[in-house]
Amino acid sequence: MEADAPSDPLTNQFGTIDDLAHDLGSIQDLAARGSWRAILDKIARARALSLLRNPHEQLTYLSFQVLALAKLRRFNDASAELDSLQDLDGPLYRYQSYPTVYPNRSGSMVPFCLRWLQALIPVKLGQRQLGLDRFYILLDFVRSKLITKDKEGISVNIWKKRESFVINAIIGHHLSNKEFSVCLDLIQHLLGPDSSNPILWSKLGYIQMQTGDLESAKISFNRVEALMKEGKSDELLGEIEFKNLVNRNKAMVYMVGKDYVSAVRELEECIERDPMDVVAINNKALCLMYLRDLPDSIKVLENALERVPTVALNETVVVNLCSMYELAYVNHSDIKRTLSSWIARVAPDDFDSSCTRI
């Protein structure tokens, strides 16, 4: 929730998350497990039994409903729920409009997730320009909050993370349409000469690589490594995440140069620091495949799925594993069916099982 008052209701008005909204802790647990259908059932029951008494509870539950529908790829239903809302910045969704319910509280009660979904859903429905316009509007909104927030404390850090989140989404949408020049202009405008955002510098390097400008990419990646050595691990990354980002960048340069042995060495450093670095795990397996070591590349992905299924079980990893099965085994269809059966037992509701290509 957003709050304009100096006293943030998220930090000191509620004892537990269930004080914020009815049985919210249970819904968050279901979301963490990917049980999106169960969330829809729980929301329907809460509404049928009139358990949501206050306006902010209605909005919180609606946010989870739209999110669950989006995760289940029911984008038309999600859009219909969003269409039921009025202007998110209107008085209907401000605490001060209900002084008897929220005494001494002001500001917006709209969860950030809801604003995010309002931009995302049109993109999923093929209304790309509408979605992009809304993402840019959302970026302006986030930046306006950063200007008005205190320069220290939890609140400003949250809004900085949201800014990075929205920027990366915008860049991702442009990248998906191969609009590299737009991405380069956007990132370079955002970075400025003194920027210490390692994520954006890395993103710039990846885009430069896709345009064939390897030397500029190396300069961008070197900037990330210099920031790490200077100790400028900003609030977006922890120490291990920062070091792994540097190693993954080096590995990418080696991969482009087809030096897969050196790339594997960099990626193994990442995995040693963080056994759940699924990007490093996936890329190590690809490097081994390019080295024509299919048995070991398959073993890397299978071990990751067995060891950390909640992290490693994503469509990209499964697509790559199935491609390796097709290259390595004559009876790959049977092996993929076994994999698909296992996925059906352990995967979250939103996992796209078609990625096994059976």
Coordinates of C-alpha atoms in Angstrom, one line a residue:
M1 CA 0.0 0.0 0.0
E2 CA 1.1 3.6 -0.6
A3 CA 0.9 6.2 2.1
D4 CA 1.5 9.9 2.0
A5 CA 1.4 10.4 5.7
P6 CA 4.7 10.6 7.7
S7 CA 3.4 7.6 9.7
D8 CA 3.5 4.7 7.3
P9 CA 0.7 2.2 8.1
L10 CA 2.7 -0.7 6.7
T11 CA 5.4 -0.2 9.3
N12 CA 3.7 0.8 12.5
Q13 CA -0.1 0.6 12.3
F14 CA -0.5 -3.2 12.2
G15 CA 0.8 -5.9 14.4
T16 CA 0.7 -8.7 11.8
I17 CA -0.1 -9.0 8.2
D18 CA -3.5 -10.4 9.0
D19 CA -4.3 -7.1 10.7
L20 CA -3.7 -5.4 7.4
A21 CA -6.4 -7.5 5.6
H22 CA -8.5 -10.5 6.4
D23 CA -6.4 -13.7 6.3
L24 CA -3.8 -12.0 4.1
G25 CA -1.0 -14.2 5.5
S26 CA -2.7 -17.3 4.1
I27 CA -3.1 -15.7 0.7
Q28 CA 0.6 -14.7 0.6
D29 CA 1.6 -18.2 1.5
L30 CA -0.5 -19.6 -1.3
A31 CA 1.1 -17.1 -3.7
A32 CA 4.6 -18.0 -2.6
R33 CA 3.7 -21.7 -3.5
G34 CA 2.1 -20.7 -6.8
S35 CA -1.3 -22.0 -5.7
W36 CA -3.2 -19.4 -7.8
R37 CA -6.4 -21.4 -8.2
A38 CA -6.6 -21.8 -4.4
I39 CA -6.2 -18.0 -4.1
L40 CA -9.2 -17.5 -6.4
D41 CA -11.3 -19.9 -4.4
K42 CA -10.3 -18.2 -1.1
I43 CA -11.1 -14.7 -2.5
A44 CA -14.5 -15.9 -3.8
R45 CA -15.4 -17.3 -0.3
A46 CA -14.3 -14.2 1.5
R47 CA -16.5 -12.1 -0.8
A48 CA -19.5 -14.4 -0.5
L49 CA -19.3 -14.3 3.3
S50 CA -18.8 -10.5 3.3
L51 CA -15.5 -10.8 5.2
L52 CA -13.9 -7.8 3.6
R53 CA -15.3 -4.9 5.5
N54 CA -13.0 -2.0 4.7
P55 CA -12.2 -0.4 1.3
H56 CA -8.4 -1.2 1.5
E57 CA -9.3 -4.9 2.1
Q58 CA -11.4 -4.9 -1.1
L59 CA -8.5 -3.4 -3.1
T60 CA -6.0 -5.8 -1.6
Y61 CA -8.1 -8.9 -2.5
L62 CA -8.8 -7.5 -5.9
S63 CA -5.1 -7.1 -6.5
F64 CA -4.5 -10.8 -5.6
Q65 CA -7.4 -11.8 -7.8
V66 CA -6.1 -9.9 -10.9
L67 CA -2.6 -11.3 -10.2
A68 CA -3.9 -14.9 -9.9
L69 CA -5.8 -14.5 -13.2
A70 CA -2.8 -13.1 -14.9
K71 CA -0.6 -16.0 -13.6
L72 CA -3.1 -18.5 -15.0
R73 CA -3.0 -16.6 -18.3
R74 CA -6.7 -15.6 -18.0
F75 CA -5.9 -12.1 -19.3
N76 CA -9.4 -11.3 -20.5
D77 CA -10.8 -12.0 -17.0
A78 CA -8.0 -10.0 -15.4
S79 CA -8.8 -7.1 -17.7
A80 CA -12.5 -7.3 -16.8
E81 CA -11.6 -7.0 -13.1
L82 CA -9.4 -4.0 -13.8
D83 CA -12.1 -2.3 -15.8
S84 CA -14.4 -2.4 -12.7
L85 CA -12.1 0.1 -11.0
Q86 CA -12.4 3.8 -11.1
D87 CA -9.5 6.3 -11.4
L88 CA -6.8 4.8 -9.1
D89 CA -5.7 8.3 -8.1
G90 CA -9.3 9.5 -7.4
P91 CA -10.8 10.2 -3.9
L92 CA -12.5 6.8 -3.8
Y93 CA -9.2 5.1 -3.1
R94 CA -7.7 7.6 -0.6
Y95 CA -7.7 7.0 3.2
Q96 CA -8.8 10.5 4.0
S97 CA -12.1 9.9 2.1
Y98 CA -13.1 7.5 5.0
P99 CA -12.2 9.5 8.2
T100 CA -14.3 7.2 10.4
V101 CA -12.6 4.1 9.1
Y102 CA -9.1 5.5 8.9
P103 CA -8.7 8.3 11.5
N104 CA -5.5 10.3 11.1
R105 CA -4.5 8.5 8.0
S106 CA -4.0 9.9 4.5
G107 CA -2.7 9.0 1.1
S108 CA -3.5 6.3 -1.5
M109 CA -4.6 2.8 -0.5
V110 CA -3.9 1.4 -3.9
P111 CA -1.3 -1.5 -3.8
F112 CA 1.6 -0.9 -6.2
C113 CA 0.9 -4.4 -7.7
L114 CA -2.5 -3.1 -9.0
R115 CA -0.9 -0.2 -10.9
W116 CA 1.7 -2.6 -12.3
L117 CA -1.0 -5.0 -13.5
Q118 CA -3.0 -2.2 -15.1
A119 CA 0.1 -1.6 -17.3
L120 CA 0.9 -5.3 -17.9
I121 CA -2.5 -6.8 -18.8
P122 CA -2.9 -4.7 -22.1
V123 CA 0.5 -6.0 -23.3
K124 CA -0.6 -9.5 -22.7
L125 CA -3.8 -8.9 -24.6
G126 CA -1.8 -7.6 -27.6
Q127 CA -2.5 -3.9 -26.9
R128 CA 1.2 -3.2 -26.7
Q129 CA 1.2 0.6 -27.2
L130 CA -1.4 1.1 -24.5
G131 CA 0.6 -1.1 -22.1
L132 CA 3.8 0.7 -22.8
D133 CA 2.2 4.1 -22.3
R134 CA 0.9 2.9 -19.0
F135 CA 4.4 1.7 -18.0
Y136 CA 5.9 5.1 -18.8
I137 CA 3.1 6.8 -16.8
L138 CA 3.9 4.3 -13.9
L139 CA 7.6 5.2 -14.1
D140 CA 6.7 8.9 -13.8
F141 CA 4.5 8.1 -10.8
V142 CA 7.3 6.2 -9.1
R143 CA 9.7 9.0 -9.6
S144 CA 7.3 11.5 -8.2
K145 CA 7.2 9.4 -5.1
L146 CA 11.0 9.3 -4.9
I147 CA 11.1 13.1 -5.0
T148 CA 8.6 13.5 -2.2
K149 CA 9.9 10.7 0.1
D150 CA 12.5 11.2 2.7
K151 CA 16.0 10.6 1.5
E152 CA 16.6 7.8 4.0
G153 CA 14.7 4.9 5.5
I154 CA 12.8 1.9 4.3
S155 CA 10.3 3.8 2.2
V156 CA 12.7 5.4 -0.3
N157 CA 14.5 2.0 -0.7
I158 CA 11.2 0.4 -1.7
W159 CA 10.4 3.1 -4.2
K160 CA 14.0 2.8 -5.7
K161 CA 13.4 -0.9 -6.2
R162 CA 10.1 -0.2 -7.8
E163 CA 11.8 2.3 -10.2
S164 CA 14.3 -0.4 -11.2
F165 CA 11.5 -2.9 -11.6
V166 CA 9.5 -0.7 -14.0
I167 CA 12.6 0.4 -16.0
N168 CA 13.6 -3.2 -16.6
A169 CA 10.0 -4.1 -17.7
I170 CA 10.0 -1.2 -20.2
I171 CA 13.4 -2.2 -21.6
G172 CA 12.2 -5.8 -21.8
H173 CA 9.2 -4.9 -23.8
H174 CA 11.4 -2.9 -26.3
L175 CA 13.9 -5.7 -26.4
S176 CA 11.2 -8.3 -27.3
N177 CA 10.5 -6.2 -30.4
K178 CA 14.2 -5.8 -31.2
E179 CA 14.0 -2.1 -30.7
F180 CA 17.7 -1.9 -29.7
S181 CA 18.2 1.8 -30.5
V182 CA 15.3 2.7 -28.2
C183 CA 16.7 0.5 -25.4
L184 CA 20.2 2.0 -25.8
D185 CA 18.8 5.6 -25.7
L186 CA 16.6 4.8 -22.7
I187 CA 19.4 3.1 -20.7
Q188 CA 22.0 5.7 -21.5
H189 CA 19.6 8.5 -20.5
L190 CA 18.8 6.7 -17.3
L191 CA 22.4 6.0 -16.4
G192 CA 24.2 9.3 -16.8
P193 CA 28.0 9.6 -16.4
D194 CA 28.0 9.0 -12.6
S195 CA 25.4 6.2 -12.3
S196 CA 26.2 3.4 -9.9
N197 CA 23.4 1.1 -10.9
P198 CA 25.1 -2.3 -11.7
I199 CA 21.9 -3.8 -13.1
L200 CA 21.4 -1.1 -15.7
W201 CA 25.1 -1.1 -16.7
S202 CA 24.8 -4.9 -17.2
K203 CA 21.6 -4.5 -19.2
L204 CA 23.4 -2.0 -21.4
G205 CA 26.2 -4.5 -22.0
Y206 CA 23.8 -7.2 -23.0
I207 CA 22.0 -4.9 -25.5
Q208 CA 25.4 -3.8 -26.9
M209 CA 26.3 -7.4 -27.4
Q210 CA 23.0 -8.1 -29.3
T211 CA 23.9 -5.2 -31.6
G212 CA 27.3 -6.7 -32.3
D213 CA 29.2 -4.0 -30.3
L214 CA 31.3 -6.3 -28.2
E215 CA 33.9 -3.7 -27.3
S216 CA 31.3 -1.3 -25.8
A217 CA 29.8 -4.2 -24.0
K218 CA 33.1 -5.0 -22.4
I219 CA 33.4 -1.4 -21.3
S220 CA 29.9 -1.6 -19.7
F221 CA 30.7 -4.8 -17.9
N222 CA 34.1 -3.4 -16.7
R223 CA 32.1 -0.5 -15.2
V224 CA 30.0 -3.1 -13.2
E225 CA 33.2 -4.8 -11.9
A226 CA 34.7 -1.4 -11.0
L227 CA 31.6 -0.5 -9.0
M228 CA 31.9 -3.8 -7.1
K229 CA 35.6 -3.2 -6.3
E230 CA 34.8 0.3 -5.1
G231 CA 32.2 -1.2 -2.7
K232 CA 29.3 0.5 -4.3
S233 CA 26.9 -2.4 -3.8
D234 CA 23.8 -0.3 -3.9
E235 CA 20.5 -1.4 -2.2
L236 CA 19.4 -3.3 -5.3
L237 CA 21.9 -6.1 -4.8
G238 CA 23.5 -7.9 -2.0
E239 CA 27.2 -8.7 -2.0
I240 CA 26.8 -12.3 -3.4
E241 CA 24.4 -11.1 -6.0
F242 CA 26.8 -8.4 -7.1
K243 CA 29.7 -10.7 -7.4
N244 CA 27.6 -13.2 -9.3
L245 CA 26.5 -10.5 -11.7
V246 CA 30.1 -9.7 -12.5
N247 CA 31.0 -13.4 -13.1
R248 CA 27.9 -13.9 -15.3
N249 CA 28.9 -10.8 -17.4
K250 CA 32.4 -12.2 -17.9
A251 CA 30.9 -15.6 -18.8
M252 CA 28.7 -13.9 -21.4
V253 CA 31.7 -12.3 -23.1
Y254 CA 33.5 -15.7 -23.1
M255 CA 30.4 -17.3 -24.6
V256 CA 30.2 -14.8 -27.4
G257 CA 33.9 -15.5 -28.1
K258 CA 33.1 -19.3 -28.0
D259 CA 35.5 -19.8 -25.1
Y260 CA 33.1 -22.0 -23.3
V261 CA 35.7 -23.5 -20.9
S262 CA 36.4 -20.1 -19.5
A263 CA 32.7 -19.3 -19.3
V264 CA 32.1 -22.5 -17.3
R265 CA 34.8 -21.5 -14.9
E266 CA 33.1 -18.1 -14.3
L267 CA 29.7 -19.7 -13.9
E268 CA 30.9 -22.3 -11.5
E269 CA 32.1 -19.5 -9.2
C270 CA 28.6 -18.2 -9.2
I271 CA 27.1 -21.5 -8.4
E272 CA 29.6 -22.1 -5.6
R273 CA 28.6 -18.8 -4.0
D274 CA 24.9 -19.3 -4.6
P275 CA 23.6 -22.8 -5.5
M276 CA 20.3 -21.3 -6.5
D277 CA 21.7 -19.0 -9.2
V278 CA 19.5 -20.4 -11.9
V279 CA 20.9 -18.2 -14.6
A280 CA 24.4 -19.4 -14.0
I281 CA 23.1 -23.0 -13.8
N282 CA 21.3 -22.7 -17.1
N283 CA 24.2 -21.0 -18.9
K284 CA 26.7 -23.6 -17.5
A285 CA 24.6 -26.3 -19.0
L286 CA 24.5 -24.5 -22.4
C287 CA 28.2 -24.1 -22.4
L288 CA 28.7 -27.8 -21.7
M289 CA 26.3 -28.6 -24.6
Y290 CA 28.3 -26.3 -26.9
L291 CA 31.4 -28.3 -25.7
R292 CA 29.6 -31.4 -26.9
D293 CA 29.4 -32.8 -23.4
L294 CA 25.6 -33.5 -23.4
P295 CA 25.6 -36.0 -20.5
D296 CA 27.1 -33.4 -18.1
S297 CA 24.9 -30.6 -19.5
I298 CA 21.8 -32.7 -18.9
K299 CA 23.1 -33.6 -15.4
V300 CA 23.6 -29.9 -14.5
L301 CA 19.9 -29.1 -15.2
E302 CA 18.5 -32.3 -13.8
N303 CA 20.5 -31.9 -10.5
A304 CA 19.2 -28.3 -10.3
L305 CA 15.6 -29.3 -10.8
E306 CA 16.0 -32.0 -8.1
R307 CA 17.9 -29.8 -5.7
V308 CA 16.0 -26.5 -5.9
P309 CA 12.8 -27.2 -7.9
T310 CA 11.1 -24.0 -6.7
V311 CA 13.9 -21.9 -8.2
A312 CA 15.0 -24.0 -11.2
L313 CA 11.6 -25.0 -12.5
N314 CA 11.0 -22.3 -15.1
E315 CA 10.1 -22.7 -18.8
T316 CA 13.5 -21.6 -20.1
V317 CA 15.4 -24.3 -18.1
V318 CA 12.8 -27.0 -19.1
V319 CA 12.9 -26.0 -22.8
N320 CA 16.7 -26.3 -22.8
L321 CA 16.7 -29.6 -21.0
C322 CA 14.1 -31.0 -23.4
S323 CA 16.3 -29.8 -26.3
M324 CA 19.2 -31.7 -24.8
Y325 CA 17.1 -34.8 -24.4
E326 CA 16.3 -34.6 -28.1
L327 CA 19.9 -34.4 -29.1
A328 CA 21.1 -37.1 -26.7
Y329 CA 18.5 -39.8 -26.7
V330 CA 16.6 -41.8 -29.3
N331 CA 13.8 -42.4 -26.8
H332 CA 13.6 -38.7 -25.9
S333 CA 9.8 -38.7 -26.0
D334 CA 9.6 -41.2 -23.2
I335 CA 12.1 -39.3 -21.1
K336 CA 10.2 -36.0 -21.7
R337 CA 6.9 -37.7 -20.6
T338 CA 8.6 -38.7 -17.3
L339 CA 9.8 -35.1 -16.9
S340 CA 6.3 -33.8 -17.7
S341 CA 4.7 -36.2 -15.1
W342 CA 7.1 -34.9 -12.5
I343 CA 6.4 -31.3 -13.4
A344 CA 2.7 -31.9 -13.1
R345 CA 3.2 -33.0 -9.5
V346 CA 5.5 -30.2 -8.3
A347 CA 5.0 -27.2 -10.6
P348 CA 3.0 -24.1 -9.6
D349 CA -0.3 -23.5 -11.2
D350 CA 1.1 -20.9 -13.6
F351 CA 3.8 -23.2 -15.1
D352 CA 3.4 -23.6 -18.9
S353 CA 3.7 -27.4 -19.3
S354 CA 3.7 -27.1 -23.1
C355 CA 7.4 -26.2 -22.9
T356 CA 8.2 -29.9 -22.7
R357 CA 7.1 -30.1 -26.4
I358 CA 5.7 -33.6 -26.1

